[in-house]
Coordinates of C-alpha atoms and ligand atoms in Angstrom, one line a residue:
M1 CA 20.6 -0.4 40.6
T2 CA 21.0 2.9 42.3
R3 CA 23.3 5.5 41.0
P4 CA 27.0 4.4 41.3
E5 CA 28.5 5.8 44.5
S6 CA 31.7 7.2 43.1
T7 CA 29.9 8.7 40.0
R8 CA 30.6 12.4 39.7
E9 CA 31.2 15.1 37.1
P10 CA 34.7 15.0 35.5
G11 CA 37.3 17.3 36.9
P12 CA 38.4 20.8 35.6
A13 CA 39.7 21.3 32.1
S14 CA 43.4 20.7 31.6
R15 CA 44.2 20.6 27.9
R16 CA 44.9 23.7 25.8
P17 CA 42.2 24.5 23.1
E18 CA 44.4 24.0 20.0
E19 CA 45.5 20.7 21.4
A20 CA 41.9 19.7 21.8
V21 CA 41.1 20.7 18.2
R22 CA 44.0 18.6 16.9
W23 CA 42.9 15.7 19.0
L24 CA 39.4 16.0 17.7
E25 CA 40.5 16.2 14.1
A26 CA 42.7 13.1 14.6
V27 CA 39.8 11.2 15.9
T28 CA 37.1 12.2 13.5
D29 CA 38.9 12.6 10.1
T30 CA 38.0 9.1 9.2
A31 CA 34.3 9.9 9.8
L32 CA 34.1 11.1 6.2
G33 CA 35.9 8.1 4.8
R34 CA 34.3 5.4 2.7
L35 CA 34.2 2.8 5.4
S36 CA 31.2 0.8 6.4
L37 CA 29.6 1.9 9.6
E38 CA 31.1 -1.0 11.7
E39 CA 34.5 -0.3 10.2
L40 CA 34.2 3.3 10.8
L41 CA 33.1 2.9 14.4
S42 CA 35.9 0.4 15.0
E43 CA 38.5 2.8 13.6
L44 CA 37.2 5.6 15.7
L45 CA 37.5 3.5 18.8
V46 CA 41.1 2.7 18.0
R47 CA 41.9 6.4 17.9
V48 CA 39.9 7.3 20.9
R49 CA 41.8 4.7 22.8
S50 CA 45.2 5.8 21.8
I51 CA 44.6 9.5 22.1
L52 CA 42.8 9.4 25.4
G53 CA 45.3 6.9 26.7
V54 CA 42.6 4.4 27.8
D55 CA 42.6 0.6 27.6
T56 CA 39.0 0.0 26.5
A57 CA 36.5 1.8 24.3
A58 CA 33.0 0.5 23.5
I59 CA 29.9 1.6 21.7
L60 CA 26.5 0.2 22.7
L61 CA 23.5 1.0 20.5
R62 CA 19.9 1.3 21.6
E63 CA 17.4 -1.4 20.7
G64 CA 14.1 -0.6 22.3
E65 CA 14.6 -0.3 26.0
E66 CA 18.1 -2.0 26.0
L67 CA 21.6 -1.1 25.0
V68 CA 23.4 -3.7 22.9
A69 CA 27.2 -3.9 22.6
R70 CA 28.1 -3.3 18.9
V71 CA 31.7 -2.3 18.6
A72 CA 34.5 -2.5 21.2
K73 CA 38.3 -2.2 21.5
G74 CA 40.0 -4.0 24.4
L75 CA 36.5 -5.3 25.4
E76 CA 35.8 -7.4 22.3
E77 CA 34.2 -10.1 24.4
E78 CA 31.5 -7.6 25.3
V79 CA 30.4 -7.6 21.6
E80 CA 30.9 -11.3 21.1
A81 CA 28.8 -12.1 24.2
G82 CA 26.1 -9.7 22.8
V83 CA 25.9 -7.9 26.2
R84 CA 22.6 -6.2 26.8
I85 CA 22.1 -3.5 29.4
P86 CA 18.6 -2.3 30.3
I87 CA 18.3 1.5 30.0
G88 CA 18.3 3.1 33.4
R89 CA 20.4 0.3 35.0
G90 CA 24.1 -0.4 35.3
F91 CA 26.8 2.2 34.2
A92 CA 25.9 2.5 30.5
G93 CA 22.2 2.2 31.3
L94 CA 22.5 5.2 33.6
V95 CA 24.4 7.3 31.0
A96 CA 21.6 6.6 28.6
S97 CA 18.7 7.4 31.0
E98 CA 20.4 10.6 32.4
K99 CA 21.6 11.7 28.9
R100 CA 24.9 13.1 30.3
P101 CA 28.5 12.1 30.8
I102 CA 29.1 9.9 33.9
F103 CA 32.4 9.0 35.4
I104 CA 33.3 6.2 37.8
E105 CA 36.7 6.3 39.4
D106 CA 36.6 2.8 40.9
V107 CA 34.4 0.1 39.5
D108 CA 34.8 -1.9 42.7
H109 CA 32.9 0.8 44.6
S110 CA 29.9 0.9 42.3
Q111 CA 27.3 -1.4 40.9
V112 CA 28.5 -2.0 37.4
L113 CA 26.3 -4.6 35.8
N114 CA 28.5 -5.8 33.0
P115 CA 30.6 -8.8 34.2
I116 CA 33.1 -8.5 31.4
L117 CA 34.3 -5.1 32.7
R118 CA 35.2 -6.7 36.0
E119 CA 36.7 -9.7 34.4
K120 CA 39.0 -7.5 32.3
G121 CA 40.0 -5.6 35.4
V122 CA 38.6 -2.3 34.2
R123 CA 38.8 0.1 37.1
S124 CA 37.8 3.6 36.0
L125 CA 35.1 4.4 33.4
L126 CA 33.9 7.5 31.5
G127 CA 30.7 7.2 29.4
V128 CA 28.8 9.7 27.3
P129 CA 25.4 9.3 25.6
L130 CA 25.1 9.1 21.8
L131 CA 22.3 11.6 21.1
F132 CA 20.4 12.3 17.9
E133 CA 17.7 15.0 17.9
G134 CA 17.4 14.9 21.6
G135 CA 16.9 11.1 21.8
V136 CA 19.5 8.6 23.1
I137 CA 20.6 6.2 20.3
G138 CA 23.4 4.6 22.3
V139 CA 26.4 5.0 24.7
L140 CA 30.1 5.4 24.1
H141 CA 32.3 4.6 27.0
V142 CA 36.0 4.3 27.7
G143 CA 37.9 2.6 30.6
T144 CA 41.3 2.2 32.2
R145 CA 42.8 -0.6 34.2
R146 CA 44.6 1.7 36.5
R147 CA 42.6 4.1 38.6
R148 CA 42.2 7.4 36.8
Q149 CA 40.3 10.6 37.4
F150 CA 38.7 11.6 34.1
D151 CA 38.3 15.4 33.9
R152 CA 35.7 17.6 32.4
Q153 CA 37.6 18.2 29.2
D154 CA 37.9 14.4 28.7
A155 CA 34.2 14.2 29.0
Q156 CA 33.7 17.2 26.6
L157 CA 36.0 15.7 24.0
L158 CA 34.4 12.3 24.3
Q159 CA 31.0 13.9 23.9
V160 CA 32.0 15.7 20.7
V161 CA 33.3 12.4 19.3
A162 CA 30.0 10.8 20.4
D163 CA 28.0 13.5 18.6
R164 CA 29.8 12.7 15.4
I165 CA 29.3 9.1 15.8
A166 CA 25.6 9.5 16.5
L167 CA 25.3 11.6 13.3
G168 CA 27.2 8.9 11.3
I169 CA 24.9 6.2 12.6
E170 CA 21.8 8.1 11.8
Y171 CA 23.0 9.0 8.3
E172 CA 23.8 5.4 7.7
R173 CA 20.3 4.4 8.8
L174 CA 18.6 7.1 6.7
Y175 CA 20.9 6.1 3.7
R176 CA 19.9 2.5 4.1
E177 CA 16.2 3.4 4.4
A178 CA 16.5 5.5 1.2
E179 CA 18.3 2.8 -0.6
E180 CA 15.6 0.3 0.4
T181 CA 12.8 2.7 -0.6
S182 CA 14.5 3.3 -3.9
R183 CA 15.0 -0.5 -4.4
L184 CA 11.3 -1.1 -3.7
K185 CA 10.5 1.7 -6.1
D186 CA 12.6 0.3 -8.9
E187 CA 11.2 -3.2 -8.2
F188 CA 7.7 -1.7 -8.4
L189 CA 8.3 0.1 -11.6
A190 CA 9.6 -3.0 -13.2
T191 CA 6.6 -5.0 -12.0
I192 CA 4.1 -2.4 -13.1
S193 CA 5.6 -2.1 -16.6
H194 CA 5.6 -5.9 -16.8
E195 CA 2.1 -6.2 -15.6
L196 CA 0.8 -3.6 -18.0
R197 CA 2.6 -5.1 -20.9
T198 CA 1.6 -8.7 -20.2
P199 CA -2.0 -8.4 -21.3
L200 CA -1.0 -6.4 -24.4
T201 CA 0.9 -9.3 -25.9
P202 CA -2.1 -11.6 -26.5
I203 CA -4.1 -8.6 -27.7
L204 CA -1.6 -7.5 -30.3
V205 CA -0.8 -11.1 -31.4
W206 CA -4.4 -12.1 -31.8
V207 CA -5.3 -8.9 -33.6
S208 CA -2.5 -9.4 -36.1
Q209 CA -3.5 -13.0 -36.6
L210 CA -7.2 -12.0 -37.1
R211 CA -6.1 -9.5 -39.7
Q212 CA -3.8 -11.9 -41.6
R213 CA -6.0 -14.9 -41.9
T214 CA -9.5 -16.1 -41.8
F215 CA -10.3 -18.2 -38.8
D216 CA -13.2 -20.6 -38.4
P217 CA -15.9 -19.1 -36.1
A218 CA -14.9 -21.2 -33.1
H219 CA -11.2 -20.2 -33.4
A220 CA -12.1 -16.6 -33.9
A221 CA -14.4 -16.7 -30.9
R222 CA -11.5 -18.0 -28.8
A223 CA -9.2 -15.2 -30.1
L224 CA -11.8 -12.6 -29.2
D225 CA -12.3 -14.1 -25.7
A226 CA -8.5 -13.9 -25.2
I227 CA -8.5 -10.3 -26.3
E228 CA -11.4 -9.5 -24.1
R229 CA -9.9 -11.2 -21.1
S230 CA -6.6 -9.3 -21.5
A231 CA -8.2 -6.0 -22.0
R232 CA -10.3 -6.5 -18.8
M233 CA -7.2 -7.5 -16.9
Q234 CA -5.5 -4.3 -18.0
A235 CA -8.5 -2.2 -17.1
R236 CA -8.4 -3.7 -13.7
L237 CA -4.8 -2.9 -13.2
V238 CA -5.5 0.7 -14.1
D239 CA -8.5 0.8 -11.8
D240 CA -6.4 -0.6 -8.9
L241 CA -3.7 2.0 -9.5
L242 CA -6.3 4.8 -9.6
D243 CA -7.9 3.5 -6.4
V244 CA -4.5 3.4 -4.7
S245 CA -3.8 6.9 -5.8
R246 CA -7.2 8.0 -4.4
I247 CA -6.4 6.2 -1.2
I248 CA -3.1 8.0 -0.9
G249 CA -4.8 11.3 -1.6
G250 CA -7.6 10.5 0.9
K251 CA -10.1 10.8 -2.0
L252 CA -11.7 7.3 -2.0
R253 CA -15.4 7.9 -1.3
L254 CA -18.1 5.5 -0.5
D255 CA -21.5 5.5 -1.9
L256 CA -23.4 4.3 1.1
R257 CA -26.6 2.3 0.8
P258 CA -28.4 -0.4 2.7
T259 CA -26.4 -3.4 1.6
E260 CA -26.8 -7.1 2.1
L261 CA -23.4 -8.6 2.6
A262 CA -24.5 -12.1 1.6
W263 CA -25.6 -10.8 -1.7
V264 CA -22.3 -9.0 -2.2
I265 CA -20.4 -12.2 -1.4
E266 CA -22.5 -14.3 -3.8
A267 CA -21.9 -11.7 -6.6
A268 CA -18.2 -11.8 -6.0
I269 CA -18.1 -15.6 -6.0
E270 CA -20.0 -15.6 -9.3
A271 CA -17.3 -13.3 -10.8
V272 CA -14.4 -15.6 -9.8
R273 CA -16.1 -18.9 -10.5
P274 CA -14.6 -19.3 -14.0
A275 CA -11.0 -18.7 -12.6
A276 CA -11.7 -21.2 -9.8
A277 CA -13.1 -23.8 -12.2
A278 CA -10.1 -23.4 -14.6
R279 CA -7.9 -24.5 -11.7
D280 CA -10.2 -27.1 -10.3
I281 CA -10.6 -25.2 -7.0
R282 CA -13.8 -25.7 -5.1
I283 CA -15.5 -22.8 -3.4
E284 CA -17.6 -23.7 -0.4
T285 CA -19.9 -21.1 1.1
K286 CA -21.6 -21.0 4.5
L287 CA -23.5 -17.8 4.8
E288 CA -25.6 -17.4 7.9
P289 CA -29.2 -16.6 6.7
R290 CA -30.8 -13.3 7.6
V291 CA -27.7 -11.4 8.8
D292 CA -28.3 -7.7 9.1
V293 CA -28.3 -5.3 6.2
I294 CA -25.4 -2.9 6.8
R295 CA -24.8 0.6 5.5
G296 CA -22.1 0.1 2.9
D297 CA -21.0 0.7 -0.6
P298 CA -22.0 -2.6 -2.3
E299 CA -19.6 -2.1 -5.2
R300 CA -16.6 -1.4 -3.0
L301 CA -17.6 -4.2 -0.7
Q302 CA -17.7 -6.5 -3.6
Q303 CA -14.2 -5.4 -4.5
V304 CA -13.1 -6.4 -1.0
V305 CA -14.5 -9.9 -1.4
W306 CA -13.4 -10.2 -4.9
N307 CA -9.8 -9.4 -4.0
L308 CA -9.7 -11.9 -1.2
L309 CA -11.2 -14.6 -3.4
S310 CA -8.9 -13.9 -6.3
N311 CA -5.9 -14.2 -4.0
A312 CA -7.2 -17.4 -2.4
I313 CA -7.6 -18.9 -5.9
K314 CA -4.3 -17.4 -7.2
F315 CA -2.2 -18.8 -4.3
T316 CA -3.9 -22.2 -4.0
P317 CA -2.7 -25.1 -6.0
E318 CA -5.0 -27.0 -8.4
G319 CA -7.6 -29.1 -6.7
G320 CA -7.6 -27.0 -3.6
R321 CA -10.5 -25.5 -1.7
V322 CA -11.7 -22.0 -0.7
D323 CA -14.2 -21.6 2.1
V324 CA -16.3 -18.5 2.5
T325 CA -18.3 -17.9 5.6
L326 CA -20.5 -15.0 6.9
Q327 CA -21.8 -14.9 10.4
R328 CA -22.7 -12.8 13.3
V329 CA -20.0 -12.7 16.0
D330 CA -20.9 -10.6 19.0
A331 CA -21.2 -7.0 17.8
H332 CA -19.8 -7.8 14.4
L333 CA -20.6 -9.3 11.1
E334 CA -17.7 -11.5 10.2
L335 CA -16.7 -12.6 6.8
T336 CA -13.9 -15.2 6.4
V337 CA -12.2 -16.4 3.3
S338 CA -9.9 -19.4 3.9
D339 CA -7.9 -21.4 1.4
T340 CA -5.8 -24.5 1.4
G341 CA -3.0 -22.8 -0.5
R342 CA 0.6 -21.9 0.0
G343 CA 0.1 -19.9 3.2
V344 CA 2.1 -16.9 4.4
A345 CA 5.5 -17.0 6.1
P346 CA 5.2 -15.4 9.6
G347 CA 7.8 -12.8 8.6
F348 CA 5.6 -11.6 5.8
L349 CA 2.3 -11.5 7.6
P350 CA 2.8 -8.0 9.0
H351 CA 3.5 -6.6 5.5
L352 CA 0.6 -8.3 3.7
F353 CA -1.6 -5.2 3.6
E354 CA 1.1 -2.8 2.6
R355 CA 0.7 -1.5 -0.9
F356 CA 3.1 -2.9 -3.5
R357 CA 4.2 -5.6 -1.2
Q358 CA 4.3 -9.2 -2.4
A359 CA 5.9 -12.2 -0.9
D360 CA 7.5 -12.9 -4.3
A361 CA 8.4 -9.8 -6.3
S362 CA 11.0 -11.5 -8.4
T363 CA 10.9 -11.7 -12.2
T364 CA 10.6 -15.4 -12.0
R365 CA 7.6 -15.4 -9.8
A366 CA 4.7 -17.6 -10.6
H367 CA 1.9 -15.1 -10.1
G368 CA 1.0 -11.8 -11.6
G369 CA -0.3 -8.7 -9.8
L370 CA 0.9 -5.4 -8.5
G371 CA 0.5 -6.1 -4.8
L372 CA -2.3 -3.6 -4.5
G373 CA -5.3 -5.8 -3.8
L374 CA -4.9 -6.2 -0.1
A375 CA -4.0 -2.5 0.5
I376 CA -7.3 -1.7 -1.2
V377 CA -9.1 -4.3 0.8
R378 CA -7.9 -2.9 4.1
H379 CA -8.7 0.7 3.1
I380 CA -12.2 0.0 2.0
T381 CA -12.9 -2.2 5.0
E382 CA -11.6 0.6 7.4
L383 CA -13.7 3.2 5.6
H384 CA -16.7 1.0 6.5
G385 CA -15.5 1.0 10.2
G386 CA -14.3 -2.6 9.9
T387 CA -11.1 -4.5 10.4
V388 CA -9.3 -7.1 8.4
Q389 CA -6.7 -9.7 9.6
A390 CA -4.8 -12.4 8.0
E391 CA -3.9 -15.7 9.7
S392 CA -1.7 -18.4 8.5
E393 CA 0.0 -21.3 10.3
G394 CA 2.9 -20.9 7.9
E395 CA 4.1 -21.7 4.5
G396 CA 2.0 -24.5 2.8
K397 CA -0.6 -24.3 5.5
G398 CA -3.3 -22.2 3.9
T399 CA -4.4 -18.7 4.8
T400 CA -7.5 -17.2 6.4
F401 CA -8.7 -13.6 6.0
R402 CA -11.1 -12.3 8.5
V403 CA -13.1 -9.2 7.8
R404 CA -15.3 -7.7 10.5
F405 CA -17.9 -5.0 10.2
P406 CA -19.4 -3.4 13.2
R407 CA -23.1 -4.3 13.6
G408 CA -23.6 -0.9 15.1
V409 CA -23.8 0.5 11.6
A410 CA -26.2 -2.3 10.7
I411 CA -29.6 -1.3 9.6
R412 CA -31.9 -3.8 11.2
G413 CA -35.4 -4.2 9.7
A414 CA -34.6 -2.1 6.6
S415 CA -37.6 -2.5 4.3
E416 CA -37.3 -4.6 1.2
Q417 CA -37.5 -1.5 -1.0
E418 CA -34.7 0.1 0.9
R419 CA -32.3 -2.8 0.3
A420 CA -29.8 -2.7 -2.4
P421 CA -31.6 -3.3 -5.6
R422 CA -30.1 -6.5 -6.7
G423 CA -30.3 -6.5 -10.4
E424 CA -29.1 -3.0 -10.7
T425 CA -25.7 -3.0 -9.2
F426 CA -24.3 -6.3 -10.2
A427 CA -26.2 -8.6 -12.4
R428 CA -25.3 -8.1 -15.9
A429 CA -28.6 -7.5 -17.6
A430 CA -29.4 -9.6 -20.7
P431 CA -28.4 -7.8 -23.9
A432 CA -31.2 -5.4 -24.7
P433 CA -31.9 -4.8 -28.3
L434 CA -32.3 -1.2 -29.1
G435 CA -34.7 -1.6 -32.0
G436 CA -36.1 1.7 -33.1
L437 CA -34.1 3.9 -30.7
R438 CA -32.3 7.0 -32.0
L439 CA -28.9 7.4 -30.5
L440 CA -26.4 10.3 -30.9
V441 CA -22.8 9.3 -30.1
V442 CA -20.3 12.1 -29.4
D443 CA -16.7 11.2 -29.0
D444 CA -13.5 12.8 -30.4
E445 CA -11.8 9.5 -30.6
P446 CA -12.5 8.0 -34.1
D447 CA -11.9 4.4 -33.0
T448 CA -14.3 4.7 -30.1
C449 CA -16.9 6.3 -32.3
D450 CA -16.6 3.5 -34.8
V451 CA -16.9 0.7 -32.4
L452 CA -19.9 2.4 -30.6
E453 CA -21.7 2.9 -33.9
A454 CA -21.1 -0.7 -34.9
V455 CA -22.3 -2.1 -31.5
L456 CA -25.4 0.1 -31.4
R457 CA -26.4 -0.4 -35.0
G458 CA -25.9 -4.1 -34.4
A459 CA -28.5 -3.9 -31.6
G460 CA -31.0 -2.3 -34.0
A461 CA -30.6 1.4 -33.1
E462 CA -30.5 4.3 -35.5
V463 CA -27.1 5.9 -34.8
R464 CA -25.4 9.2 -35.7
A465 CA -21.9 10.0 -34.5
C466 CA -20.3 13.4 -34.0
R467 CA -16.7 14.1 -33.2
S468 CA -17.1 17.3 -31.2
A469 CA -19.6 19.2 -29.0
A470 CA -20.2 21.8 -31.6
E471 CA -21.0 19.3 -34.3
A472 CA -23.4 17.5 -31.9
F473 CA -25.2 20.7 -30.9
A474 CA -25.7 21.5 -34.6
Q475 CA -26.9 17.9 -35.2
L476 CA -29.6 18.3 -32.6
E477 CA -31.2 21.1 -34.7
I478 CA -32.0 18.7 -37.5
W479 CA -32.1 15.2 -35.9
W480 CA -33.5 14.6 -32.4
P481 CA -32.2 11.4 -30.6
D482 CA -33.8 9.5 -27.8
V483 CA -30.5 9.2 -26.0
L484 CA -27.2 11.1 -26.2
L485 CA -24.1 9.0 -25.5
C486 CA -21.3 11.5 -24.9
D487 CA -17.6 11.5 -24.0
I488 CA -16.5 14.1 -21.5
A489 CA -12.9 15.1 -22.3
M490 CA -12.9 16.5 -25.8
P491 CA -10.9 19.3 -27.4
G492 CA -12.6 22.6 -27.7
E493 CA -15.8 22.1 -25.7
D494 CA -16.1 19.3 -23.2
G495 CA -19.1 17.0 -22.6
Y496 CA -20.2 18.9 -19.4
S497 CA -20.5 22.1 -21.3
L498 CA -22.4 20.5 -24.2
M499 CA -24.8 18.9 -21.7
R500 CA -25.4 22.2 -19.9
R501 CA -26.1 24.0 -23.2
I502 CA -28.5 21.3 -24.3
R503 CA -30.4 21.3 -21.0
A504 CA -30.6 25.1 -21.0
A505 CA -32.1 25.0 -24.5
Q506 CA -34.3 22.0 -23.9
G507 CA -37.4 24.1 -23.3
R508 CA -37.1 25.3 -26.8
Y509 CA -36.9 21.7 -28.2
G510 CA -39.7 20.5 -26.0
R511 CA -38.6 16.9 -26.3
A512 CA -37.2 14.4 -23.8
L513 CA -33.6 13.4 -24.1
G514 CA -31.8 10.7 -22.2
A515 CA -28.1 11.4 -21.7
V516 CA -25.3 9.1 -20.7
A517 CA -21.7 10.3 -20.0
L518 CA -19.3 7.6 -21.2
T519 CA -15.9 8.6 -19.9
A520 CA -12.5 7.5 -18.7
R521 CA -12.9 10.1 -15.9
T522 CA -14.1 7.9 -13.2
R523 CA -13.6 9.7 -9.9
A524 CA -16.6 10.4 -7.7
E525 CA -16.3 14.1 -8.3
D526 CA -16.3 13.5 -12.1
R527 CA -19.5 11.6 -11.6
E528 CA -21.1 14.3 -9.6
K529 CA -20.1 16.9 -12.2
A530 CA -21.6 14.8 -15.0
L531 CA -24.9 14.4 -13.1
S532 CA -25.1 18.0 -12.2
A533 CA -24.5 19.0 -15.8
G534 CA -27.6 17.1 -16.8
F535 CA -26.5 13.6 -17.6
Q536 CA -28.7 10.9 -16.1
L537 CA -25.9 8.4 -15.9
H538 CA -22.2 8.4 -15.6
V539 CA -20.7 5.3 -17.1
P540 CA -16.9 4.7 -16.7
K541 CA -14.9 3.5 -19.6
P542 CA -14.2 0.8 -20.5
I543 CA -17.6 -0.8 -20.7
D544 CA -18.5 -3.9 -22.6
G545 CA -21.1 -4.0 -25.3
D546 CA -23.8 -5.9 -23.4
D547 CA -23.6 -3.6 -20.4
L548 CA -23.7 -0.6 -22.7
L549 CA -26.8 -1.8 -24.4
A550 CA -28.5 -2.4 -21.1
V551 CA -27.6 1.0 -19.9
L552 CA -28.9 2.7 -23.0
A553 CA -32.2 0.8 -23.0
R554 CA -32.8 1.7 -19.4
V555 CA -32.0 5.4 -19.9
A556 CA -34.2 5.5 -23.0
R557 CA -37.1 4.0 -21.0
V558 CA -36.7 6.5 -18.2
A559 CA -36.4 9.4 -20.6
A560 CA -39.6 8.3 -22.4
S561 CA -41.6 7.9 -19.2
Ligands
LIG601 N1 -4.5 -16.2 0.1 C1 -3.2 -16.0 0.1 N2 -2.3 -17.0 0.2 C2 -1.0 -16.8 0.2 N3 -0.4 -15.6 0.0 C3 -1.3 -14.5 -0.1 C4 -2.7 -14.7 -0.1 N4 -3.2 -13.5 -0.3 C5 -2.2 -12.6 -0.5 N5 -1.0 -13.2 -0.3 C6 0.3 -12.6 -0.4 O1 0.2 -11.2 -0.2 C7 0.7 -10.5 -1.3 C8 -0.1 -9.2 -1.5 O2 -1.4 -9.5 -2.0 P1 -2.2 -8.5 -2.9 O3 -3.6 -9.0 -3.2 O4 -2.1 -7.2 -2.2 O5 -1.3 -8.4 -4.2 P2 -1.2 -9.4 -5.4 O6 -2.3 -10.4 -5.4 O7 0.2 -9.9 -5.5 O8 -1.5 -8.4 -6.6 P3 -2.9 -7.6 -7.0 O9 -3.9 -8.0 -6.0 O10 -2.5 -6.2 -7.1 O11 -3.2 -8.2 -8.4 C9 0.6 -11.4 -2.5 O12 1.6 -11.1 -3.5 C10 1.0 -12.8 -1.8 O13 2.4 -12.8 -1.6
LIG602 MG1 -4.4 -9.8 -5.0

């Protein structure tokens, strides 16, 4: 539509200023009332209508590239019919695109789009844009059945009302958003405290049971398994929270190495096999042989696959199936994880990868978790230059996750030696007895010291434990260990400083010393700091006994060679 022929600027001012102010106050005093937005707008329109002496008043709000009738007086049909006007077309559309008041003296001589205006016999119109921070959020227009020449002051006053209305609408929107954010936050805090407490219950109950009575060995083993499982679960929750906080701070780093995806996938499948077996879920794999080795962080990639598999198992009913494939697709390596489970409702699909978002966050939900897994999956995938998508035909119809890594980063023909050393990263080495090794444990936490001493002695090592860096340094003068197993955060002097002092004095001792930092400080920079202080290995807490023995045996071997 072209510009309406009789459109022109309103005529010269006619009201006295004090009258205008009273008028304005009368119109907008309800703006501060405790009405809902719709009620407020509707009340404003009643006043605009009576004070301006017009027959109709309407507010259209912007939705994308259209204006939608939201509130009207004298033109209620416009709202009921859900009239939509494209921006740039029709009377209201033009007010929006030109962002200024427009006046039509005679509708019959212009191309007004809205049929209801004609049906209601509206003849003259005045419209002003609803502006917020320079953008158009809608249009306010008034109309009369008899022909009328709106003047400039009418337009100015209507614009002032429109500005208030625009503010009201934006505040309402921000308020709703804040309310939603705060609701999500409350929900999340409730979930997190629930999830962190859940594994504590079996731990505490079993521990008190074990203390109170003597169980037969099978029973005791079951209790210990349950304790271990719960502790691991909790450690994973904390890891996930830390990962997400690293992601938010842009601090998640990859340790890139030539990596065989097929191997990463198999390792992740091994890790979830017990959970799948417990629920009678079959895992079928189809991994294309000899796909390229890519540059990646095998542990992080395993986390991606593990999360997808855990979800597939968690959200699939007993007796279901999970299929895992890896293949070359054009320029990509594509990994899919599909399940026959409960699927994802179309409305939730776009939110799947948002952190803390779960289809069911209620207290009665059937599944645990914090809603972090997929956010971590997406971030790690993207750090590798890849993409991840979810597909589901709908609820009850299963879900497929598709992860793609560009083959551009693939390292074709990487030599065997260059490839990720299999046993090192993932396979849990067989418990290695430490017969004859001398180990010095340094940790300010008495419980940790005790349990480490017990585990290491049990493996045949000769162990001494110190509670501080100073004590450890003194101990070295009289008793030289093969390996030092040291905490980092300790009151007084920390593990970094102890290690530096030992390495500086090492020439004087003239003997090899393996050193392992065992610490709850698990960020990449903590690891770098530990290595540069002189530790050979940085091992994040918690670590289980078998892994610890394997690590110590390895470090002792390296130190001795
Ligand atoms: N395979 C799947 N089938 C159906 N729904 C899924 C599947 N995977 C994820 N979802 C939905 O997406 C949500 C987010 O998944 P995500 O892995 O991020 O969190 P979570 O599994 O609930 O908790 P967490 O992974 O932190 O333990 C889930 O709560 C679930 O609603
Ligand atoms: Mg998950």
